[in-house]
Coordinates of C-alpha atoms in Angstrom, one line a residue:
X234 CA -18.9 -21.7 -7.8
X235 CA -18.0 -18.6 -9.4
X236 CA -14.4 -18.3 -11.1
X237 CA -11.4 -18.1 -8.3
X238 CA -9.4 -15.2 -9.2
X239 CA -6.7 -14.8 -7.6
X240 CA -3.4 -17.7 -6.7
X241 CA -3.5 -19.2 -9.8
X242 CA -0.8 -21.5 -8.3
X243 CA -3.0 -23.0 -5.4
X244 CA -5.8 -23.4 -7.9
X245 CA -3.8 -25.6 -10.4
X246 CA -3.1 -28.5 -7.8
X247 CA -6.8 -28.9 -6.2
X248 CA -8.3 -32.2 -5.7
X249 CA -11.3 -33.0 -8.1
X250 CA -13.4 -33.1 -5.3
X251 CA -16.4 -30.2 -4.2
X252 CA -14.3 -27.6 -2.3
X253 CA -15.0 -25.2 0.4
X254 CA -16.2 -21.4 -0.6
X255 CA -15.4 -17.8 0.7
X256 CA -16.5 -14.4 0.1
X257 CA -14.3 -12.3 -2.5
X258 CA -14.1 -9.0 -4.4
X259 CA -14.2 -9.4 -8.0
X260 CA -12.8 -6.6 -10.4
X261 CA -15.5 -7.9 -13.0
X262 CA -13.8 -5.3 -16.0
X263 CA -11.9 -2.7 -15.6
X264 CA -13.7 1.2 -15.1
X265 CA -15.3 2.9 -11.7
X266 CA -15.9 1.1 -8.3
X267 CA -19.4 -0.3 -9.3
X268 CA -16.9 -3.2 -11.4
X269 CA -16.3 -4.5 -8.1
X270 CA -18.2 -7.0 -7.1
X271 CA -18.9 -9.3 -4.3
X272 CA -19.4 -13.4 -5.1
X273 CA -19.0 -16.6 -3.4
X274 CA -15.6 -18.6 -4.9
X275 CA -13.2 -21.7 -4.2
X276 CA -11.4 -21.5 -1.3
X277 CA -7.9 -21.4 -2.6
X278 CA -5.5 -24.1 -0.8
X279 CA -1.6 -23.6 0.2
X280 CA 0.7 -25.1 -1.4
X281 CA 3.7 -27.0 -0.1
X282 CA 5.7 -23.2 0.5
X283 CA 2.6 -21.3 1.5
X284 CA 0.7 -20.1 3.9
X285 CA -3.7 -19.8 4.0
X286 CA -4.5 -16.7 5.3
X287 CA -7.9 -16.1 6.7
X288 CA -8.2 -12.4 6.0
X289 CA -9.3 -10.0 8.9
X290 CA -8.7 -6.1 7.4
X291 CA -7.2 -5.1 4.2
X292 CA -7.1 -1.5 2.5
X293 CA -8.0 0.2 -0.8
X294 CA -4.5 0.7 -1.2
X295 CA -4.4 3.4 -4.9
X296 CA -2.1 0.6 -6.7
X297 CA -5.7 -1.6 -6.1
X298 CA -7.9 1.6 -7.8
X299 CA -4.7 2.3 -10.4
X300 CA -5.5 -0.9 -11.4
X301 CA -8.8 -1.6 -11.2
X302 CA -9.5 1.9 -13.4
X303 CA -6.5 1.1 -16.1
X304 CA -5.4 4.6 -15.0
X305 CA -1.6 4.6 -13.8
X306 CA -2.0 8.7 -13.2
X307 CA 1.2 9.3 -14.7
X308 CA 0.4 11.7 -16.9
X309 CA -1.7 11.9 -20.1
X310 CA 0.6 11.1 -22.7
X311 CA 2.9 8.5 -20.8
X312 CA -0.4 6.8 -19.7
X313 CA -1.2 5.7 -22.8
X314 CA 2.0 3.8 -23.6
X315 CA 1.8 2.4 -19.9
X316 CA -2.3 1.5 -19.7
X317 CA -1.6 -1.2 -22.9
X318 CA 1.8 -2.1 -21.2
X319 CA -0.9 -2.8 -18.7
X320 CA -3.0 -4.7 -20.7
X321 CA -0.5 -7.0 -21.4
X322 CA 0.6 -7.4 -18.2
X323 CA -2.0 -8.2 -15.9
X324 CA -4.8 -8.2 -18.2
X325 CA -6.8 -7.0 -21.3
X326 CA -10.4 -6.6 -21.0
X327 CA -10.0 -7.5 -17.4
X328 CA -7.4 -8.2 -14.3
X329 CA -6.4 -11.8 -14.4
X330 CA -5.9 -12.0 -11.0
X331 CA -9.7 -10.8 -10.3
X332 CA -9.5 -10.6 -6.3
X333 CA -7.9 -7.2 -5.6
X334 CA -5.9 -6.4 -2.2
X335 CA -2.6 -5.4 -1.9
X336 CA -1.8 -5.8 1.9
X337 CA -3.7 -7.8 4.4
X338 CA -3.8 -8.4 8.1
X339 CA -5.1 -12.0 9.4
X340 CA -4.7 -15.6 11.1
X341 CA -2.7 -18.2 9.9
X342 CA -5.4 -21.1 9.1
X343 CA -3.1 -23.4 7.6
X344 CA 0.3 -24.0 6.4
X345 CA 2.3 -26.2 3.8
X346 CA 4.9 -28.8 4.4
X347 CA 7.8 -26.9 4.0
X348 CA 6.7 -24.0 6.0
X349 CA 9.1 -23.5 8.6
X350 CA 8.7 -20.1 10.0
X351 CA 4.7 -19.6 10.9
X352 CA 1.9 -22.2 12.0
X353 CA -1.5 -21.9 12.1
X354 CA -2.7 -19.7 14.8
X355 CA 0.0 -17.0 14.4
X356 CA -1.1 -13.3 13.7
X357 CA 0.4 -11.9 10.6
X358 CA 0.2 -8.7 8.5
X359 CA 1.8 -9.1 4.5
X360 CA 2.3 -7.2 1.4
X361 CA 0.1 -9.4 -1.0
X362 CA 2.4 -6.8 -3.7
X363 CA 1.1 -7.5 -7.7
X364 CA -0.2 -11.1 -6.6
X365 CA -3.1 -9.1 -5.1
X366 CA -5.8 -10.8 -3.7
X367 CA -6.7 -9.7 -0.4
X368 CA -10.0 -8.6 -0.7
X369 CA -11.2 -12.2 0.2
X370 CA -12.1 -14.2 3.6
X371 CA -8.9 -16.0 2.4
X372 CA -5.7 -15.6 0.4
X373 CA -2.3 -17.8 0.1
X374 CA 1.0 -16.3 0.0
X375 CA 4.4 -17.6 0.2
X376 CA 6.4 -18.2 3.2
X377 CA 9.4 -15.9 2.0
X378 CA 7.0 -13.2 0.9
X379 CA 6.8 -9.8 2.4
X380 CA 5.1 -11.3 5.8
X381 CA 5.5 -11.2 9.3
X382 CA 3.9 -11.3 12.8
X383 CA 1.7 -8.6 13.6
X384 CA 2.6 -6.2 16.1
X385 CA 0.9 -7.4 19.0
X386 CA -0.3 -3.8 20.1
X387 CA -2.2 -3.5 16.8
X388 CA -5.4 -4.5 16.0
X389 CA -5.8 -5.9 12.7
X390 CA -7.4 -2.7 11.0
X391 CA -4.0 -1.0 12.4
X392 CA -2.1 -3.7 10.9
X393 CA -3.3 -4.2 7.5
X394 CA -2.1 -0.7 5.5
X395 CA 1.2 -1.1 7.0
X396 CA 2.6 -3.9 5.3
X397 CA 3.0 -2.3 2.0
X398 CA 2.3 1.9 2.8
X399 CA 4.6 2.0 5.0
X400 CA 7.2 -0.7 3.9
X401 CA 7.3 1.4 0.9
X402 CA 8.4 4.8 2.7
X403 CA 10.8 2.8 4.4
X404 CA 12.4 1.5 1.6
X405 CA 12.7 4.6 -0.2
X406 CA 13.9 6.8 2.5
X407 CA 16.8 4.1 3.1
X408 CA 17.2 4.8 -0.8
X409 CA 17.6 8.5 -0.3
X410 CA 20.5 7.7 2.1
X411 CA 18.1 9.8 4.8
X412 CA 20.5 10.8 8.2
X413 CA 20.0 12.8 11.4
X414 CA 20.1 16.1 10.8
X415 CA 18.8 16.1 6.9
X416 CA 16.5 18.8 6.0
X417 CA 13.8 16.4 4.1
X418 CA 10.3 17.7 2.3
X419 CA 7.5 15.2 2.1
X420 CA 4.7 16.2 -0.5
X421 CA 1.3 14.6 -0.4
X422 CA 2.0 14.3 3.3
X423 CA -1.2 13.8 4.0
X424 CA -1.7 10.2 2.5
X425 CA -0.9 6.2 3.3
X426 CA 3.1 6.5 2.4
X427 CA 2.9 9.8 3.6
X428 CA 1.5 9.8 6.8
X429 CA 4.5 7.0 7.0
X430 CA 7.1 9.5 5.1
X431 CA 7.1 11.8 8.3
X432 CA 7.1 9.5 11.1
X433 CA 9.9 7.5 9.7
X434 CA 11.5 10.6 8.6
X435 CA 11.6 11.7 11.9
X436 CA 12.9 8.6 13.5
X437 CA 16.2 8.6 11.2
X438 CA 16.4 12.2 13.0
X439 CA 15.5 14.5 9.8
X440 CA 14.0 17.7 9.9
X441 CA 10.5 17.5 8.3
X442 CA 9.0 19.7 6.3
X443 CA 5.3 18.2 4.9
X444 CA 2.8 19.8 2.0
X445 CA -0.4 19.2 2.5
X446 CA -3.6 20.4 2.1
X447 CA -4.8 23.5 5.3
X448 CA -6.9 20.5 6.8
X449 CA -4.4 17.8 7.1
X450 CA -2.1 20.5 8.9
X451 CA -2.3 19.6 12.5
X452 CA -2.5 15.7 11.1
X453 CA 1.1 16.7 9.7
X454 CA 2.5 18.5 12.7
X455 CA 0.8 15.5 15.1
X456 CA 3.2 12.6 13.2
X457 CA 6.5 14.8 13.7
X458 CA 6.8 17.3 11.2
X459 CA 8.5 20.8 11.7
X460 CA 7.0 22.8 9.4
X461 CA 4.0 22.7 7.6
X462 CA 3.4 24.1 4.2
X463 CA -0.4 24.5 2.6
X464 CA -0.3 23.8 -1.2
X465 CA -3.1 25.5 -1.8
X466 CA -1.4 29.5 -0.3
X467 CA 2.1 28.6 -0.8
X468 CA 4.5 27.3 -3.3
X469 CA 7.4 25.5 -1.4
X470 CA 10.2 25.8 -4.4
X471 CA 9.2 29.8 -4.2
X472 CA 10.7 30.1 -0.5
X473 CA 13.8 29.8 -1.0
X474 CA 14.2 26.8 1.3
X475 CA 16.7 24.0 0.2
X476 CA 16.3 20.2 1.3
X477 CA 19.1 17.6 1.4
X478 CA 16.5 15.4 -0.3
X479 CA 12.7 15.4 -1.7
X480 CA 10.4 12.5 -1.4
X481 CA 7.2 12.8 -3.6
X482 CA 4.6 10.4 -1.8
X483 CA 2.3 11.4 -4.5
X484 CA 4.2 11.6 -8.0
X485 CA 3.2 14.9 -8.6
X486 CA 5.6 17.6 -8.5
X487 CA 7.0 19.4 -11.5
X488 CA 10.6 18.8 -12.1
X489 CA 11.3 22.1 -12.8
X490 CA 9.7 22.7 -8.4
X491 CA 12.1 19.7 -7.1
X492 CA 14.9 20.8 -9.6
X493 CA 14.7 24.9 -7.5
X494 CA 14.0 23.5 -4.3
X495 CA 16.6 20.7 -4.0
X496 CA 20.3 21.0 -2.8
X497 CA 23.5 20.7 -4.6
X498 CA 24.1 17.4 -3.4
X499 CA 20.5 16.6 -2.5
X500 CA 18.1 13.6 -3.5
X501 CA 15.3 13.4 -4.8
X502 CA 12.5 10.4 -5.1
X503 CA 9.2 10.1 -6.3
X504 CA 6.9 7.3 -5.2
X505 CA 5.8 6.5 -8.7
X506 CA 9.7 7.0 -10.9
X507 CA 11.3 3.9 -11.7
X508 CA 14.4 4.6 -9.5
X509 CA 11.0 4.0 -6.8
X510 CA 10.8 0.5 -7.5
X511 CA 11.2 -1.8 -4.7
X512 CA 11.0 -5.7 -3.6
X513 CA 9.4 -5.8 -0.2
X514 CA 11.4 -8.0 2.4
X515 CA 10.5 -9.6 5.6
X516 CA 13.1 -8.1 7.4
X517 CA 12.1 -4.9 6.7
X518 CA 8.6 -5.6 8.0
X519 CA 10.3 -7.3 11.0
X520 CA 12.0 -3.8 12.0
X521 CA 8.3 -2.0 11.1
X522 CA 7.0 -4.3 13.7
X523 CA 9.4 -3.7 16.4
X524 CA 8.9 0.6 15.9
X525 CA 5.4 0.2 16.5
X526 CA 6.3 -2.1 19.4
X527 CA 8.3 0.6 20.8
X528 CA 5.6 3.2 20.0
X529 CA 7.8 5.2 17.3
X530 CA 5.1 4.7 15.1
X531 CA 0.5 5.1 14.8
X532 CA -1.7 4.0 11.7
X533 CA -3.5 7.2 10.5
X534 CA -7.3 5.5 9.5
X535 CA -9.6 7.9 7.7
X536 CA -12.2 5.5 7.5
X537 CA -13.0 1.9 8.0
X538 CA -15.6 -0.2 5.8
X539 CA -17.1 -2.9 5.9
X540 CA -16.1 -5.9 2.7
X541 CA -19.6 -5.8 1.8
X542 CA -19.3 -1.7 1.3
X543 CA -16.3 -2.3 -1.0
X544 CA -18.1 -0.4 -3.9
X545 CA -18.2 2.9 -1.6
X546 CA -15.0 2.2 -0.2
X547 CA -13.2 2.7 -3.4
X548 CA -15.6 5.6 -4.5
X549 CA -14.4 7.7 -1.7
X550 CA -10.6 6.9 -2.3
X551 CA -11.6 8.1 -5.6
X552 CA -12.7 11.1 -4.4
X553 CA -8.7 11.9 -3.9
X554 CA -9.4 12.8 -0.3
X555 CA -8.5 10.8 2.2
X556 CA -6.3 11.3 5.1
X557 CA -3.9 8.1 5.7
X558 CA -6.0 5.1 4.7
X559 CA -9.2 3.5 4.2
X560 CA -9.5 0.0 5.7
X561 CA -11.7 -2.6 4.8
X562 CA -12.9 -5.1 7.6
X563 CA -13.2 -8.8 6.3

């Protein structure tokens, strides 16, 4: 067997006895997609609070290529200082936790002895979050993690980029003190918290406006926005237009466009500040599950891939492209 990777705390109490394997992704170094790749490894085992998940769809979610280039795309001179805090953090000349994945859909396949709230069988979709470690036939995670049951009108490719894209948009929105009637501008309304940004948007009863690129237009207008604005012909702090508050779903508007564009008493939030970070709750997924049980909310798939086409997976997200998210079958 090849090294496990990933829930370092399942491997630490395995018996000394020949244990099953699964198919995973290793992130082999850190660089371009061709890093990635695909070896047999230990089946990892739940501990007493855990769950086993047999993995059916995960994403290429861009924490999973942030991390797997060392790139954090925050700019050239603040990446420096935050690639070595990288280093340090979850690895030098590679990830520690080698099995990628940062949200899942899948089966229960076995429990621990103090898990009270799932049993095998049950549908779930999670936020694996910086334990990683869904791109595998298999993954444990903890019982008071960010899981819950899958919406039962979602297949598990529908499923799987919800549990952290748009848990994420929720979160921030609610952070941005969003209400009915709030003029709110989306950017990089085109992408996996995006896509999310508008629909939720909409649902708190906010006016949407979303910048995009001219193809993802009708993509925009189709999950609730108002208005539409094409980066590319138009510059939305040159209109004249004031929003009650900005979300940036991308990280990459100027402050001096958010600073002309925002209200008075506005509020503004970008996906990638540190006023963004967030601890993903199960409750939170709970009331996720129950819009898209009501039909207040659709997954926007740009393409699905195989595990075993993981290398071009992550080349295409690369590409900086893609409209919603990219899903990877297990």
């Amino acid at each position: 067997m090849d090294e496990p990777g990933n829930c370092a705390s399942c491997w630490s109490s395995l018996p000394a006895v020949e244990l099953d394997g699964m198919k995973a992704v290793i992130c082999t170094k850190y660089g371009p997609p061709d890093v990635l790749q695909i070896r047999d490894v230990q089946k990892p085992m739940p501990k007493a609070n855990e769950l086993l998940i047999r993995v059916r769809a995960t994403s290429v979610h861009i924490g999973d290529t942030k991390i797997r280039r060392l790139q954090p795309g925050m700019g050239p001179l603040i990446d420096v200082l935050v690639r070595l805090l990288m280093r340090f953090a979850i690895g030098f000349a590679r990830p520690r936790r080698a099995i990628l994945g940062m949200e899942l859909a899948g089966d229960v396949d076995a429990v621990g002895k103090d898990v009270t709230r799932f049993r095998p069988g049950d549908a779930v979709f999670a936020s694996t979050e910086l334990r990683l470690g869904a791109y595998a036939e298999y993954c444990c995670l903890p019982e008071n993690g960010a899981i819950a049951l899958k919406p039962e009108n979602l297949s598990y490719d529908e499923a799987a980029p919800v549990a952290n894209g748009c848990l994420t948009a929720l979160v921030h929105l609610r952070r941005l003190k969003i209400q009915k009637g709030h003029k709110a501008l989306i950017y990089g309304a085109s992408g996996s918290v995006g896509t999310f940004a508008i629909q939720l948007a909409r649902y708190f009863g906010a006016e949407v406006t979303a910048v995009c690129s001219a193809s993802n237009i009708e993509l925009a207008k189709s999950l609730g926005a108002l208005r539409v604005i094409d980066y590319t012909h138009e510059d939305f702090a040159q209109s004249g237009e004031k929003y009650d508050l900005i979300y940036d779903a991308v990280g990459k508007i100027p402050r001096k466009k958010r600073k002309a564009a925002l209200a008075r008493s506005g509020a503004y939030l970008s996906v990638f500040s540190p006023a963004g970070n967030l601890k993903l709750k199960a409750d939170d997924l709970k009331f996720i599950r129950e819009l898209y049980e009501n039909g207040q909310l659709r997954t926007v798939i740009d393409r699905r891939y195989p595990i075993d086409q993981i290398v071009e997976a992550h080349r295409y997200v690369d590409g900086g492209h893609k409209k919603g998210h990219v899903v990877i079958t297990v």
